Amino acid sequence: LCMIFERVAKLIAEQFGVDESSITMKTSFEEDLGADSLDIVELTMMIEEEFDLGEIADEDLEGLNTVGDVVELISSRLPE
């Protein structure tokens, strides 16, 4: 999970213009990063490319509130 987190944190830092070291598993997209739905869609596309996941369904995105939620989603989709 650590490697996934580092890659996700890097993407988030780039997209939201925040310091990578300020991102934790508990960082909230809406509260901490001020993300709106368009930001989430853009980030999702970046994650799909970065991790070669194919398309992530909208239903899967609904429960994603924190960076940790995203890391868990990615790890559940990657081959062991």
Short mmCIF file of C-alpha atoms in Angstrom, two decimals:
data_model
loop_
_atom_site.label_atom_id
_atom_site.label_comp_id
_atom_site.label_asym_id
_atom_site.label_seq_id
_atom_site.Cartn_x
_atom_site.Cartn_y
_atom_site.Cartn_z
CA LEU A 1 0.00 0.00 0.00
CA CYS A 2 2.89 2.32 0.69
CA MET A 3 4.03 2.44 -2.92
CA ILE A 4 0.46 3.02 -4.14
CA PHE A 5 0.03 5.83 -1.61
CA GLU A 6 3.24 7.53 -2.73
CA ARG A 7 2.17 7.46 -6.38
CA VAL A 8 -1.34 8.72 -5.54
CA ALA A 9 0.07 11.48 -3.31
CA LYS A 10 2.31 12.62 -6.14
CA LEU A 11 -0.65 12.83 -8.56
CA ILE A 12 -2.73 14.73 -6.00
CA ALA A 13 0.11 17.14 -5.25
CA GLU A 14 0.46 17.87 -8.97
CA GLN A 15 -3.25 18.32 -9.60
CA PHE A 16 -4.10 20.39 -6.54
CA GLY A 17 -0.84 22.30 -6.23
CA VAL A 18 -0.21 21.16 -2.67
CA ASP A 19 2.93 19.88 -0.98
CA GLU A 20 3.19 16.12 -1.33
CA SER A 21 4.32 15.84 2.30
CA SER A 22 1.03 17.39 3.46
CA ILE A 23 -1.00 14.51 2.04
CA THR A 24 -1.90 11.60 4.31
CA MET A 25 -4.24 8.62 4.06
CA LYS A 26 -6.78 10.72 5.98
CA THR A 27 -6.61 13.73 3.63
CA SER A 28 -10.16 14.54 2.54
CA PHE A 29 -10.71 15.59 -1.06
CA GLU A 30 -13.50 18.04 -0.29
CA GLU A 31 -12.50 19.37 3.12
CA ASP A 32 -8.69 19.41 2.86
CA LEU A 33 -8.18 19.91 -0.87
CA GLY A 34 -11.35 21.79 -1.83
CA ALA A 35 -11.98 19.32 -4.66
CA ASP A 36 -15.17 19.52 -6.70
CA SER A 37 -16.63 16.79 -8.89
CA LEU A 38 -14.60 17.91 -11.92
CA ASP A 39 -11.38 17.65 -9.88
CA ILE A 40 -12.34 14.14 -8.86
CA VAL A 41 -13.05 13.12 -12.47
CA GLU A 42 -9.67 14.49 -13.60
CA LEU A 43 -7.87 12.77 -10.74
CA THR A 44 -9.68 9.52 -11.53
CA MET A 45 -8.49 9.65 -15.13
CA MET A 46 -4.93 10.28 -13.97
CA ILE A 47 -5.14 7.31 -11.59
CA GLU A 48 -6.60 5.05 -14.29
CA GLU A 49 -3.62 5.89 -16.51
CA GLU A 50 -0.97 5.77 -13.77
CA PHE A 51 -2.07 2.33 -12.55
CA ASP A 52 -3.42 1.00 -15.88
CA LEU A 53 -6.77 0.15 -14.28
CA GLY A 54 -9.14 0.72 -17.17
CA GLU A 55 -12.24 2.72 -16.38
CA ILE A 56 -13.33 3.09 -12.76
CA ALA A 57 -17.13 3.00 -12.50
CA ASP A 58 -19.00 6.00 -11.08
CA GLU A 59 -20.48 3.79 -8.35
CA ASP A 60 -16.95 3.00 -7.17
CA LEU A 61 -16.15 6.70 -6.91
CA GLU A 62 -19.13 7.61 -4.76
CA GLY A 63 -17.66 6.38 -1.48
CA LEU A 64 -14.23 7.87 -2.02
CA ASN A 65 -13.78 10.72 0.43
CA THR A 66 -10.16 10.39 1.46
CA VAL A 67 -6.82 9.52 -0.07
CA GLY A 68 -6.91 6.25 1.89
CA ASP A 69 -10.20 5.30 0.20
CA VAL A 70 -8.55 5.74 -3.21
CA VAL A 71 -5.45 3.77 -2.21
CA GLU A 72 -7.67 0.88 -1.04
CA LEU A 73 -9.69 0.95 -4.28
CA ILE A 74 -6.50 0.80 -6.36
CA SER A 75 -4.97 -2.00 -4.28
CA SER A 76 -8.17 -4.04 -4.60
CA ARG A 77 -7.95 -3.79 -8.40
CA LEU A 78 -4.25 -4.48 -8.88
CA PRO A 79 -3.01 -8.02 -9.34
CA GLU A 80 -1.12 -9.27 -6.29
#
